[in-house]
Amino acid sequence: MILESQRRAVVDGAPDLAALTPGRTGNLSVRDGRDGDAFAITPTGVPYDGFDAADVPVVGLDGDQRGGEMAPSSEVPMHTSIYRREDVGAIVHTHSPWSTAMAVAREPLPSIHYMIVAVGKRVPVAEYAPYGTDELAENIVRAMDEADATASFIENHGLVVTAPDLETAVENTHHVESLARLYLQTRAAGLEPTTLSDDQLETVLEKFESYGQ
């Protein structure tokens, strides 16, 4: 069956998405390999416990639906544009509260903690455009490219995180949300967040190469 493992991954990732974003907002997708020409994506307007693998839409990089019983997310243009131009295997898009607060303030997230290297040395802010449009997709890709980052806030909208696989994309979404909260709480306390230098971040990146089992 077409992209069966990717469709199952979307179903399995739905509870994580539900925990990160309110109501039926947000979406996630899993590509058929990092160079595949299709991806499985959450359906539009459906509670995240309201579909199974057979329902999960499969969409080609041309935007055409190739399978699934339900219609795909309205943010298909965002996902297709990122997959066409970025070497990634999964995308998570949320309206998580702390990241969305950064997006509403139109403020990038600086290097206040070493874990920011999970997505780059800062999280930029993509220019606003109506959701579900090619213009929005292009703004997001441009912001990530210019910042050399794998995540971006979207003005007055939310957060997008890309990664080689869905597990990493979800994990990094949590990292960004946690750091956005830390940044805003520090500011709310009347304190000025300090940042790490590029040299300090490069040291972290080197150490991460041998991190884990």
Short mmCIF file of C-alpha atoms in Angstrom, two decimals:
data_model
loop_
_atom_site.label_atom_id
_atom_site.label_comp_id
_atom_site.label_asym_id
_atom_site.label_seq_id
_atom_site.Cartn_x
_atom_site.Cartn_y
_atom_site.Cartn_z
CA MET A 1 0.00 0.00 0.00
CA ILE A 2 1.29 3.46 -0.89
CA LEU A 3 3.52 4.96 1.81
CA GLU A 4 2.04 2.65 4.44
CA SER A 5 4.82 3.18 6.99
CA GLN A 6 4.60 6.96 6.55
CA ARG A 7 0.83 6.92 6.99
CA ARG A 8 1.21 4.88 10.16
CA ALA A 9 3.86 7.34 11.40
CA VAL A 10 1.38 10.21 10.91
CA VAL A 11 -1.21 8.36 13.01
CA ASP A 12 1.37 7.57 15.69
CA GLY A 13 2.57 11.18 15.72
CA ALA A 14 -0.92 12.66 16.04
CA PRO A 15 -1.00 12.50 19.89
CA ASP A 16 2.26 14.47 20.03
CA LEU A 17 0.80 17.07 17.70
CA ALA A 18 -2.39 17.28 19.77
CA ALA A 19 -0.29 17.97 22.87
CA LEU A 20 1.55 20.81 21.14
CA THR A 21 -1.20 22.72 19.38
CA PRO A 22 -4.77 23.70 20.32
CA GLY A 23 -7.88 22.12 18.82
CA ARG A 24 -7.50 20.98 15.22
CA THR A 25 -4.76 23.47 14.37
CA GLY A 26 -1.31 22.47 13.17
CA ASN A 27 -0.25 19.58 10.95
CA LEU A 28 2.59 17.17 10.33
CA SER A 29 3.88 15.15 7.42
CA VAL A 30 6.33 12.33 6.70
CA ARG A 31 8.08 12.03 3.36
CA ASP A 32 8.80 8.86 1.40
CA GLY A 33 12.51 9.05 2.20
CA ARG A 34 14.46 12.31 2.16
CA ASP A 35 14.41 12.36 -1.64
CA GLY A 36 10.99 10.83 -2.26
CA ASP A 37 8.34 12.45 -4.44
CA ALA A 38 5.40 12.01 -2.05
CA PHE A 39 4.50 12.38 1.61
CA ALA A 40 1.79 11.40 4.09
CA ILE A 41 0.14 14.32 5.91
CA THR A 42 -2.51 14.87 8.56
CA PRO A 43 -6.03 15.38 7.18
CA THR A 44 -7.69 18.77 7.36
CA GLY A 45 -10.18 19.72 10.05
CA VAL A 46 -10.19 16.36 11.84
CA PRO A 47 -9.49 15.76 15.55
CA TYR A 48 -6.12 14.08 15.98
CA ASP A 49 -7.73 10.97 17.44
CA GLY A 50 -10.29 10.86 14.62
CA PHE A 51 -8.48 9.05 11.79
CA ASP A 52 -6.52 5.90 11.06
CA ALA A 53 -3.82 4.98 8.55
CA ALA A 54 -6.25 4.37 5.68
CA ASP A 55 -7.63 7.90 6.12
CA VAL A 56 -4.23 9.60 5.99
CA PRO A 57 -3.81 11.53 2.73
CA VAL A 58 -0.79 10.91 0.52
CA VAL A 59 0.30 13.90 -1.56
CA GLY A 60 2.87 14.21 -4.34
CA LEU A 61 5.39 17.02 -4.49
CA ASP A 62 3.23 18.42 -7.29
CA GLY A 63 0.45 18.90 -4.72
CA ASP A 64 -1.86 16.24 -6.15
CA GLN A 65 -3.48 13.80 -3.72
CA ARG A 66 -2.46 10.21 -4.49
CA GLY A 67 -4.23 8.32 -1.74
CA GLY A 68 -6.12 8.41 1.53
CA GLU A 69 -9.79 8.62 2.36
CA MET A 70 -9.66 12.18 3.76
CA ALA A 71 -8.66 15.53 2.29
CA PRO A 72 -5.15 16.72 3.22
CA SER A 73 -4.22 19.65 5.43
CA SER A 74 -4.79 23.11 4.00
CA GLU A 75 -1.05 23.68 4.46
CA VAL A 76 -0.08 21.29 1.65
CA PRO A 77 1.67 24.18 -0.20
CA MET A 78 3.92 24.73 2.82
CA HIS A 79 4.90 21.07 2.96
CA THR A 80 5.42 20.63 -0.78
CA SER A 81 7.53 23.78 -1.02
CA ILE A 82 9.76 22.73 1.88
CA TYR A 83 10.19 19.18 0.56
CA ARG A 84 11.03 20.44 -2.94
CA ARG A 85 13.78 22.70 -1.65
CA GLU A 86 15.03 21.15 1.60
CA ASP A 87 16.66 17.76 2.31
CA VAL A 88 14.23 16.77 5.07
CA GLY A 89 12.09 13.76 5.85
CA ALA A 90 9.40 15.23 8.12
CA ILE A 91 7.71 18.54 8.97
CA VAL A 92 5.80 19.60 12.09
CA HIS A 93 3.72 22.79 12.17
CA THR A 94 2.10 23.95 15.41
CA HIS A 95 0.37 26.89 17.04
CA SER A 96 2.01 26.02 20.36
CA PRO A 97 1.52 28.91 22.83
CA TRP A 98 5.06 30.08 23.61
CA SER A 99 6.30 29.79 20.04
CA THR A 100 3.17 31.51 18.77
CA ALA A 101 3.75 34.30 21.29
CA MET A 102 7.16 34.81 19.65
CA ALA A 103 5.45 34.78 16.26
CA VAL A 104 2.88 37.36 17.37
CA ALA A 105 5.68 39.56 18.70
CA ARG A 106 7.51 38.94 15.40
CA GLU A 107 10.66 38.29 17.41
CA PRO A 108 13.32 35.71 16.50
CA LEU A 109 14.64 33.35 19.16
CA PRO A 110 18.34 34.00 19.85
CA SER A 111 20.92 31.56 21.20
CA ILE A 112 19.94 31.80 24.88
CA HIS A 113 20.65 28.10 25.55
CA TYR A 114 22.89 25.53 23.91
CA MET A 115 19.94 23.31 22.90
CA ILE A 116 19.05 25.80 20.18
CA VAL A 117 21.65 24.03 18.02
CA ALA A 118 19.04 21.30 17.49
CA VAL A 119 17.53 23.65 14.89
CA GLY A 120 20.35 26.11 14.17
CA LYS A 121 21.87 29.09 15.92
CA ARG A 122 18.62 31.03 16.05
CA VAL A 123 14.98 30.63 15.08
CA PRO A 124 14.01 33.28 12.50
CA VAL A 125 10.58 34.75 11.80
CA ALA A 126 9.02 34.22 8.37
CA GLU A 127 6.95 37.07 6.93
CA TYR A 128 3.18 36.74 7.27
CA ALA A 129 1.01 35.54 4.39
CA PRO A 130 -2.42 33.85 4.42
CA TYR A 131 -2.30 30.23 5.52
CA GLY A 132 -2.37 27.59 2.83
CA THR A 133 -0.75 29.82 0.20
CA ASP A 134 2.34 29.45 -1.94
CA GLU A 135 3.44 32.87 -0.71
CA LEU A 136 3.51 31.66 2.89
CA ALA A 137 5.44 28.56 1.89
CA GLU A 138 8.06 30.65 0.08
CA ASN A 139 8.39 33.00 3.07
CA ILE A 140 9.08 30.07 5.40
CA VAL A 141 11.67 28.46 3.14
CA ARG A 142 13.40 31.82 2.65
CA ALA A 143 13.55 32.54 6.39
CA MET A 144 15.04 29.13 7.19
CA ASP A 145 17.55 29.37 4.35
CA GLU A 146 18.73 32.85 5.34
CA ALA A 147 19.14 31.82 8.99
CA ASP A 148 20.63 28.40 8.14
CA ALA A 149 17.98 26.94 10.44
CA THR A 150 15.62 23.97 10.36
CA ALA A 151 12.83 25.85 12.14
CA SER A 152 11.02 29.16 11.77
CA PHE A 153 8.33 31.12 13.49
CA ILE A 154 5.66 32.58 11.19
CA GLU A 155 4.44 36.11 11.88
CA ASN A 156 1.10 36.06 13.73
CA HIS A 157 0.71 32.34 13.03
CA GLY A 158 2.94 29.71 14.65
CA LEU A 159 6.00 27.49 14.25
CA VAL A 160 7.42 25.14 11.60
CA VAL A 161 10.13 22.57 12.34
CA THR A 162 11.82 20.27 9.82
CA ALA A 163 14.02 17.22 10.44
CA PRO A 164 15.30 14.00 8.86
CA ASP A 165 12.45 12.02 10.52
CA LEU A 166 9.24 12.64 12.42
CA GLU A 167 10.59 11.64 15.84
CA THR A 168 13.34 14.26 15.56
CA ALA A 169 10.94 16.88 14.20
CA VAL A 170 8.60 16.39 17.18
CA GLU A 171 11.50 16.41 19.64
CA ASN A 172 12.90 19.62 18.15
CA THR A 173 9.47 21.23 18.21
CA HIS A 174 9.44 20.63 21.96
CA HIS A 175 12.94 22.12 22.22
CA VAL A 176 11.88 25.32 20.43
CA GLU A 177 8.71 25.60 22.48
CA SER A 178 10.67 25.16 25.73
CA LEU A 179 13.27 27.76 24.72
CA ALA A 180 10.58 30.23 23.62
CA ARG A 181 8.99 29.83 27.04
CA LEU A 182 12.34 30.32 28.79
CA TYR A 183 13.06 33.44 26.73
CA LEU A 184 9.67 35.03 27.36
CA GLN A 185 9.66 34.18 31.07
CA THR A 186 13.10 35.75 31.45
CA ARG A 187 11.87 38.90 29.72
CA ALA A 188 8.67 38.90 31.81
CA ALA A 189 10.78 38.83 34.98
CA GLY A 190 12.37 42.08 33.86
CA LEU A 191 15.69 40.39 33.04
CA GLU A 192 17.64 40.60 29.80
CA PRO A 193 18.41 37.19 28.29
CA THR A 194 22.07 36.65 27.43
CA THR A 195 23.19 34.72 24.37
CA LEU A 196 25.92 32.24 23.51
CA SER A 197 28.55 33.16 20.95
CA ASP A 198 29.04 31.39 17.63
CA ASP A 199 32.23 29.81 18.99
CA GLN A 200 30.36 28.45 22.00
CA LEU A 201 27.64 27.05 19.75
CA GLU A 202 30.21 25.44 17.45
CA THR A 203 31.68 23.65 20.48
CA VAL A 204 28.23 22.31 21.33
CA LEU A 205 27.76 21.07 17.77
CA GLU A 206 31.08 19.22 17.96
CA LYS A 207 30.12 17.61 21.25
CA PHE A 208 26.73 16.58 19.87
CA GLU A 209 28.46 14.52 17.18
CA SER A 210 29.38 11.94 19.82
CA TYR A 211 26.29 12.36 22.02
CA GLY A 212 23.97 9.43 22.79
CA GLN A 213 24.22 5.68 22.41
#
